[in-house]
XYZ file of C-alpha atoms in Angstrom:
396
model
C 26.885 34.915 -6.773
C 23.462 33.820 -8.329
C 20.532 34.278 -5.764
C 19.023 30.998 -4.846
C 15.159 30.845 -6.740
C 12.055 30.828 -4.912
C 9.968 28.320 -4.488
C 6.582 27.244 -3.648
C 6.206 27.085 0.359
C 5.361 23.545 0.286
C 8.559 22.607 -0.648
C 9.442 23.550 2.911
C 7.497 20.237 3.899
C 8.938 18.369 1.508
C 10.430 14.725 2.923
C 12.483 12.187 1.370
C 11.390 8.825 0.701
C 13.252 6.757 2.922
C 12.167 3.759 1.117
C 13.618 4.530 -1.455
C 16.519 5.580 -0.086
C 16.952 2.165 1.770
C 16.054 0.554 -1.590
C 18.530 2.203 -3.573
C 20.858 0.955 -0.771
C 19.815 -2.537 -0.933
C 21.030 -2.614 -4.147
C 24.707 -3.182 -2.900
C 26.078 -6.814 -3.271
C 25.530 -8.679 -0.286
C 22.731 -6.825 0.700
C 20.232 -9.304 2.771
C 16.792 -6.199 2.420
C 13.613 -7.150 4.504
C 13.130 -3.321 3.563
C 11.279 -2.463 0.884
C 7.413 -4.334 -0.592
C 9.784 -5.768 -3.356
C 7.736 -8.874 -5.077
C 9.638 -11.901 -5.870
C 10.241 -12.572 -9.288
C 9.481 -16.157 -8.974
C 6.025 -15.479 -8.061
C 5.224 -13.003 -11.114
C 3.181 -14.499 -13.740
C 4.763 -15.055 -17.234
C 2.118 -13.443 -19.339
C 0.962 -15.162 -22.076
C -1.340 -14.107 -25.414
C -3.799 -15.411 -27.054
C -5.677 -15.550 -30.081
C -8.268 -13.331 -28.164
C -5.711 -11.086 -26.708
C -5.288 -7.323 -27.810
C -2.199 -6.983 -29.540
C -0.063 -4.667 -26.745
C 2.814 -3.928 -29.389
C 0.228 -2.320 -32.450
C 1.447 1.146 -33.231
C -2.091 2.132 -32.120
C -1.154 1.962 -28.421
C 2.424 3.787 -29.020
C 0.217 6.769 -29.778
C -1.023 9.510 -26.518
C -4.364 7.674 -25.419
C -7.213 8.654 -23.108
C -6.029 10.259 -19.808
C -9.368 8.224 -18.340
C -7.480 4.587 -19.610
C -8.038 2.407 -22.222
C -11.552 1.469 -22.289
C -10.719 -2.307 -22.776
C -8.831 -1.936 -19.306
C -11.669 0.160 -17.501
C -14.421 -2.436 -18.524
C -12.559 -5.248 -16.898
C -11.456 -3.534 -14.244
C -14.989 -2.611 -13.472
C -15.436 -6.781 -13.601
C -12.514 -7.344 -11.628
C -13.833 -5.003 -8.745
C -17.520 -6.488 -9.163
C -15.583 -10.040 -8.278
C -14.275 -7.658 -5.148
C -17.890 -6.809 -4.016
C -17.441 -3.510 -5.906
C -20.754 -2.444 -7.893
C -19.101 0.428 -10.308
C -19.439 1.668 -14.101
C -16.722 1.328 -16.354
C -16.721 5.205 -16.001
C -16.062 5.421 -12.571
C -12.858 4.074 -12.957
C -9.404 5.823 -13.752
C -6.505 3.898 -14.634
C -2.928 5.368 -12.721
C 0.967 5.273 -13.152
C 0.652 2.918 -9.919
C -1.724 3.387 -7.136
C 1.112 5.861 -5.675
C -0.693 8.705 -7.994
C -4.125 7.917 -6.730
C -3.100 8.718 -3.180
C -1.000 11.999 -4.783
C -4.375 12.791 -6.802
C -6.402 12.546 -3.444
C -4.312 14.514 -1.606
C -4.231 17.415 -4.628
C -7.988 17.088 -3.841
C -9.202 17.333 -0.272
C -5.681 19.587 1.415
C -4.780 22.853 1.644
C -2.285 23.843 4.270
C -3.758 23.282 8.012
C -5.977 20.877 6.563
C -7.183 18.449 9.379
C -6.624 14.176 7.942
C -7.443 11.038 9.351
C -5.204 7.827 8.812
C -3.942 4.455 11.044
C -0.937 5.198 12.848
C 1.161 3.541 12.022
C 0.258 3.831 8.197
C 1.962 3.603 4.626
C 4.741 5.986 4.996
C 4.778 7.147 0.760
C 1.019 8.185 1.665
C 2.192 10.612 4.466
C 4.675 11.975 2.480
C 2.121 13.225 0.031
C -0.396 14.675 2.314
C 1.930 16.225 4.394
C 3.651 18.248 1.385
C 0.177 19.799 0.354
C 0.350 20.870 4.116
C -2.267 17.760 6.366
C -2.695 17.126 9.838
C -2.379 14.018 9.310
C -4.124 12.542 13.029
C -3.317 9.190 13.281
C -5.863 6.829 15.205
C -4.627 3.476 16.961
C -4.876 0.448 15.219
C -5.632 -3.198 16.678
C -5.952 -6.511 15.010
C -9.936 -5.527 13.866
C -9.261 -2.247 12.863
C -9.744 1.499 14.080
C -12.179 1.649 17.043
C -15.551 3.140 15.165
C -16.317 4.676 18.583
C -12.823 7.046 18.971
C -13.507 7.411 14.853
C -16.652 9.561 15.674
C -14.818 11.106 18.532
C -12.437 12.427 16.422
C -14.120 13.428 13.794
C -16.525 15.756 16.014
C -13.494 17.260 17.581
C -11.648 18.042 14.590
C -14.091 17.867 11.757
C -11.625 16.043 8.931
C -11.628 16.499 5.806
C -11.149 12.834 4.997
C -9.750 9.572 5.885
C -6.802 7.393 4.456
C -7.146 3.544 5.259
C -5.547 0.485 4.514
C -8.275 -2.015 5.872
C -6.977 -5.445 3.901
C -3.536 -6.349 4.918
C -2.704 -2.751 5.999
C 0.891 -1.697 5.454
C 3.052 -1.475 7.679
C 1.474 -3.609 10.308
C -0.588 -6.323 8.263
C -3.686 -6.309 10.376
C -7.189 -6.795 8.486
C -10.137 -5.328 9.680
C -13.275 -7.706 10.416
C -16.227 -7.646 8.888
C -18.114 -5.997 11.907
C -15.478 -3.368 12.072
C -15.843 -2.356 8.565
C -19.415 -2.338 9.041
C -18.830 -0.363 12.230
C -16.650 2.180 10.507
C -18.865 2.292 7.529
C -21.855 3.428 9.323
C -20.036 6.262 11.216
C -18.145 7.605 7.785
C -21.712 7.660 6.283
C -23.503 9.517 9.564
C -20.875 12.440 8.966
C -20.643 12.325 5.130
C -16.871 11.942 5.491
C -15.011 11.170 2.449
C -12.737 7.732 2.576
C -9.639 7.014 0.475
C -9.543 3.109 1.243
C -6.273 1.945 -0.275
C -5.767 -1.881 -1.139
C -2.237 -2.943 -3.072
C -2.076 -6.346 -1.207
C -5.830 -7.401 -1.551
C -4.835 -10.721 -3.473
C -1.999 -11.561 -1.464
C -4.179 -13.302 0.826
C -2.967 -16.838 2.664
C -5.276 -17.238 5.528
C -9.314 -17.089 5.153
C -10.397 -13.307 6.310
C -12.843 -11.007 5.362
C -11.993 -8.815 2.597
C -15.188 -6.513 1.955
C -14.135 -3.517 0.710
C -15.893 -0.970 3.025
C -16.014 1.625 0.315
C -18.430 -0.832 -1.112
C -20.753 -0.886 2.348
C -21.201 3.297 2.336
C -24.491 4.370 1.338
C -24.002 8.478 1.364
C -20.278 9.331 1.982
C -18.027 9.810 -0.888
C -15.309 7.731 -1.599
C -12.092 6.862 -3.674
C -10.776 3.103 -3.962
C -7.323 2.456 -4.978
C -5.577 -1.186 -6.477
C -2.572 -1.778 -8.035
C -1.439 -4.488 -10.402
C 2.206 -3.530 -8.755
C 2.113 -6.890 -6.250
C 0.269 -9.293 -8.665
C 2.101 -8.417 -12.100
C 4.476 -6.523 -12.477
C 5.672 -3.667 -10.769
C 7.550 -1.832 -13.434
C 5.059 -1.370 -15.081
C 3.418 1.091 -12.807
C -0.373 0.431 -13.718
C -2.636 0.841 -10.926
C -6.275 2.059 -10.370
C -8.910 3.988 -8.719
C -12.554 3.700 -9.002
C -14.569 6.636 -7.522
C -17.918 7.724 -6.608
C -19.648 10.031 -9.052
C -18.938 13.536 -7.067
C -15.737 12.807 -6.737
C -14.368 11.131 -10.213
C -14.933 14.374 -12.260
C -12.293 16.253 -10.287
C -10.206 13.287 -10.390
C -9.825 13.071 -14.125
C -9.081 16.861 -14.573
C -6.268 16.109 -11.909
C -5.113 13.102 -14.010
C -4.893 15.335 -16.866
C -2.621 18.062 -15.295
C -0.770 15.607 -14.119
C 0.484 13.071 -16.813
C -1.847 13.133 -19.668
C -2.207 9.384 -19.897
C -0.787 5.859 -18.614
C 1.396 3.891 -20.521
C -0.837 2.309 -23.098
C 1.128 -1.424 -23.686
C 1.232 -2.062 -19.891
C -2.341 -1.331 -19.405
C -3.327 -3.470 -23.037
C -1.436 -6.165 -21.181
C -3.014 -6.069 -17.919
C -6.197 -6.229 -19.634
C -5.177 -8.916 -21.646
C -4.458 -10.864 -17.955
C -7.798 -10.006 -16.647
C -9.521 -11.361 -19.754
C -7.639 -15.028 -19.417
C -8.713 -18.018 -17.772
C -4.689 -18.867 -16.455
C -4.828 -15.390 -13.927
C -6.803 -17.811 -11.546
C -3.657 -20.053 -11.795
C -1.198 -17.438 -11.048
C -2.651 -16.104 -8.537
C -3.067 -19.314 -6.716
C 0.605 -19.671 -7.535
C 1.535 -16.210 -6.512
C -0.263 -16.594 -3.071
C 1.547 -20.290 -2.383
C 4.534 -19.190 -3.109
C 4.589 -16.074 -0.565
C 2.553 -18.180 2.059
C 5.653 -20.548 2.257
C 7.970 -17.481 2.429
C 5.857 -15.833 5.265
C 5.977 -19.027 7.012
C 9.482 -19.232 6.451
C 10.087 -15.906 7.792
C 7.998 -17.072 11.039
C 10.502 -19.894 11.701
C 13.541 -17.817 11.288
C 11.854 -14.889 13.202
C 10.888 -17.443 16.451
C 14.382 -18.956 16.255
C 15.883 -14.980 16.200
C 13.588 -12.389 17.981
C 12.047 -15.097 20.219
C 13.336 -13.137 23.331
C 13.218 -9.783 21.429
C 9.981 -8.552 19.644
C 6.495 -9.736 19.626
C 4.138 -9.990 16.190
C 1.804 -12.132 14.977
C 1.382 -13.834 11.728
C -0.173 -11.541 8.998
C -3.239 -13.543 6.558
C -1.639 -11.501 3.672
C 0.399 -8.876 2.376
C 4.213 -8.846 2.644
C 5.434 -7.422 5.705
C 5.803 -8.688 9.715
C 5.699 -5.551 12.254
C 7.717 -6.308 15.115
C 6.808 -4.729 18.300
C 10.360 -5.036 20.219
C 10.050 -5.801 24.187
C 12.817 -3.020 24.673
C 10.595 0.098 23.023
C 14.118 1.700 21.841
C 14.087 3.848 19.222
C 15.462 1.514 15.530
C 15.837 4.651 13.393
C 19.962 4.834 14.345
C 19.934 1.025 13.950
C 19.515 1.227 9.922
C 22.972 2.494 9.680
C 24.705 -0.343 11.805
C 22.327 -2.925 9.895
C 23.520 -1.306 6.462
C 27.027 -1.434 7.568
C 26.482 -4.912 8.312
C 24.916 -6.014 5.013
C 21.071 -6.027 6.475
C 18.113 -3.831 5.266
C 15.171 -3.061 6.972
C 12.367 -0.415 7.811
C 12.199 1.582 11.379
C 8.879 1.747 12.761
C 8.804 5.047 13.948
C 9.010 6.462 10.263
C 4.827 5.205 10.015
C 3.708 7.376 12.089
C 2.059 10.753 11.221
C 4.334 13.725 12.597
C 1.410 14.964 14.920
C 0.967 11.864 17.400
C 3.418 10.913 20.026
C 6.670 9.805 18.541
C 5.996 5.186 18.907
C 9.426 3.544 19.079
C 10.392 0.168 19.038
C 8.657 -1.270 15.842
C 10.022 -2.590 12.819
C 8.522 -3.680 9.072
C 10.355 -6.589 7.831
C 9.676 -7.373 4.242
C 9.301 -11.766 3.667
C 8.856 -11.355 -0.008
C 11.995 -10.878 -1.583
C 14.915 -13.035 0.450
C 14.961 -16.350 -0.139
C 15.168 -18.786 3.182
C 19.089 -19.019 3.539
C 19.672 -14.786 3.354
C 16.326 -14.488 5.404
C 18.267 -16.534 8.510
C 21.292 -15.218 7.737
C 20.010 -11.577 7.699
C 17.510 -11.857 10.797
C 20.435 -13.452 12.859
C 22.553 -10.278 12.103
C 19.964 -7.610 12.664
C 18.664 -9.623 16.099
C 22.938 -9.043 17.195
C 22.189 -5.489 16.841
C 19.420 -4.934 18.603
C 20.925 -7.370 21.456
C 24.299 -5.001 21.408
C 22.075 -1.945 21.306
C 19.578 -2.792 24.284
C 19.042 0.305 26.848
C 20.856 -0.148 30.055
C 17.912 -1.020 32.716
């Protein structure tokens, strides 16, 4: 019998996705999936060129290219993030394979095993996946509709002297809360008192359908390093995978050389065309059309959910992204609940899975994507899942 090989210790932390497990599930027929951040192909933009556009199929850009981006991309990207409040160079920029490798570049960068991480708890579940398999303590602070308290921020960050901290301040994932503009000052101030690096990550920054404050705080910090991280992933198109980071200058170097270990470069005609969209007057147009047409389907999702999980869950109504977190009145745990909902033709995402292993386990939440069903699958599907949770109620 062949030995089994060895392998690197981390592997011992290493988790499956279950988004993408769900996702590959919700591709059965008849599958209603509020699971996965899956944009709606009626709201993605039908590019278009013109006589100024950069031709995305010359045999130029079928060629390796710079592991930094294409230049043409970096330059408007650096305009796109000055329209964000974002004062950067062209050269602190790096263009990604989706903003899923920035968070797997920062975590290459700032853990080694043991390695002490702040995040919101609950937070993006793909971004605990990747700090915890370089080995983080990931130590998740509370979140409310402002933010993270600043206060227990400074607390924590005496006791246990981070290394960094992951946030999702606009629209944050799972829960859709965005921070105010006090409380990014707030937090701002305290990062820059103790230096502390911040990975601020923003996906759903343009899906906005309410008026809230959207000021990046990486752009308030005056001495603590940073990374910011966008994606083109929820405004074009996801398949693509052409996302970004911008960083400051003692950080980007590092960055770069990570890049290059990585995956050399990013695809080359996905990031000519992105440019190409950030250079044309009609992006102003789709993204008004983009954030109408998911407004309606939030709102949709808000009728169904009152006429469904009046009586069962609480949540309010998010100014942006695509997700509702439900906070169920019976705090039971929804984890054995996907495989009764997938047996009955309904996806969605447990709650629990967004926390960071260290805390207290949190039960009775739920992220229900409004992005991808349309109305009649969206009644039909919440209808079904409320059953479940009825049937599965603890016995008071």
């Amino acid at each position: 019998m062949p030995s089994s090989p060895q392998l690197s210790e981390r592997i011992s932390r290493l988790t499956s996705s279950l988004v993408r497990e769900i996702l590959a599930a919700a591709q059965a027929p008849g599958m209603i999936s509020f699971a996965g951040g899956l944009p709606s192909a009626e709201a993605m933009p039908l590019l278009r060129d013109t006589p100024h556009s950069h031709d995305w199929l010359s045999p130029v850009f079928q060629q390796y290219g710079q592991s930094e981006g294409e230049p043409i991309l970096r330059a408007r990207l650096a305009d796109w993030l000055a329209e964000c409040g974002m004062q950067v160079s062209p050269h602190q920029t790096l263009v990604l394979s989706g903003s899923q490798q920035g968070i797997d570049l920062a975590a290459k960068l700032f853990v080694d095993p043991g390695t002490p991480l702040l995040c919101e708890a609950p937070t993006y579940l793909a971004a605990l996946q990747a700090f915890q398999l370089f080995g983080a303590n990931c130590l998740g602070l509370p979140l409310t509709n402002d933010g993270i308290d600043p206060e227990l921020l400074a607390q924590i960050i005496e006791t246990y002297q981070p290394r960094a901290i992951y946030l999702i301040p606009t629209f944050q994932n799972p829960s859709g809360h965005c921070y105010s503009a006090e409380n990014r000052r707030a937090i701002a101030e305290v990062l820059d008192h103790y230096a502390l690096p911040l990975i601020e990550d923003e996906p759903y920054r343009e899906l906005m359908y309410d008026n809230v404050d959207r000021t990046p705080i990486c752009s308030l910090l005056k001495r603590a390093p940073w990374i910011y991280l966008g994606s083109f992933s929820k405004t074009l198109w996801p398949g693509w995978r052409v996302g970004f980071l911008a960083a400051s200058d003692d950080l980007f170097p590092h960055l770069l050389r990570l890049k290059q270990a990585g995956d050399l470069h990013t695809n080359r005609p996905g990031q000519i065309r992105v440019a190409n969209w950030l250079a044309c007057d009609e992006r102003h147009k789709d993204l008004a059309h983009l954030r109408e047409t998911y407004r309606k389907k939030r709102d949709a999702m808000n009728d169904a959910l009152t006429n469904t999980f009046g009586d069962l869950a609480d949540w309010e109504i998010p100014a942006g992204g695509l997700f509702f977190w439900l906070k169920l009145r019976n705090a039971i745990d929804t984890r054995p609940l996907l495989k009764i909902a997938l047996e009955n033709n309904v996806a969605f995402m447990p709650g629990e899975a967004f926390y960071p292993a260290s805390g207290q386990p949190v039960f009775g939440t739920m992220r229900l994507n409004f992005s991808h069903a349309n109305s009649t699958d969206m009644r039909k599907g919440l209808t079904t899942l409320a059953r479940i949770i009825e049937n599965n109620k603890p016995d008071v």
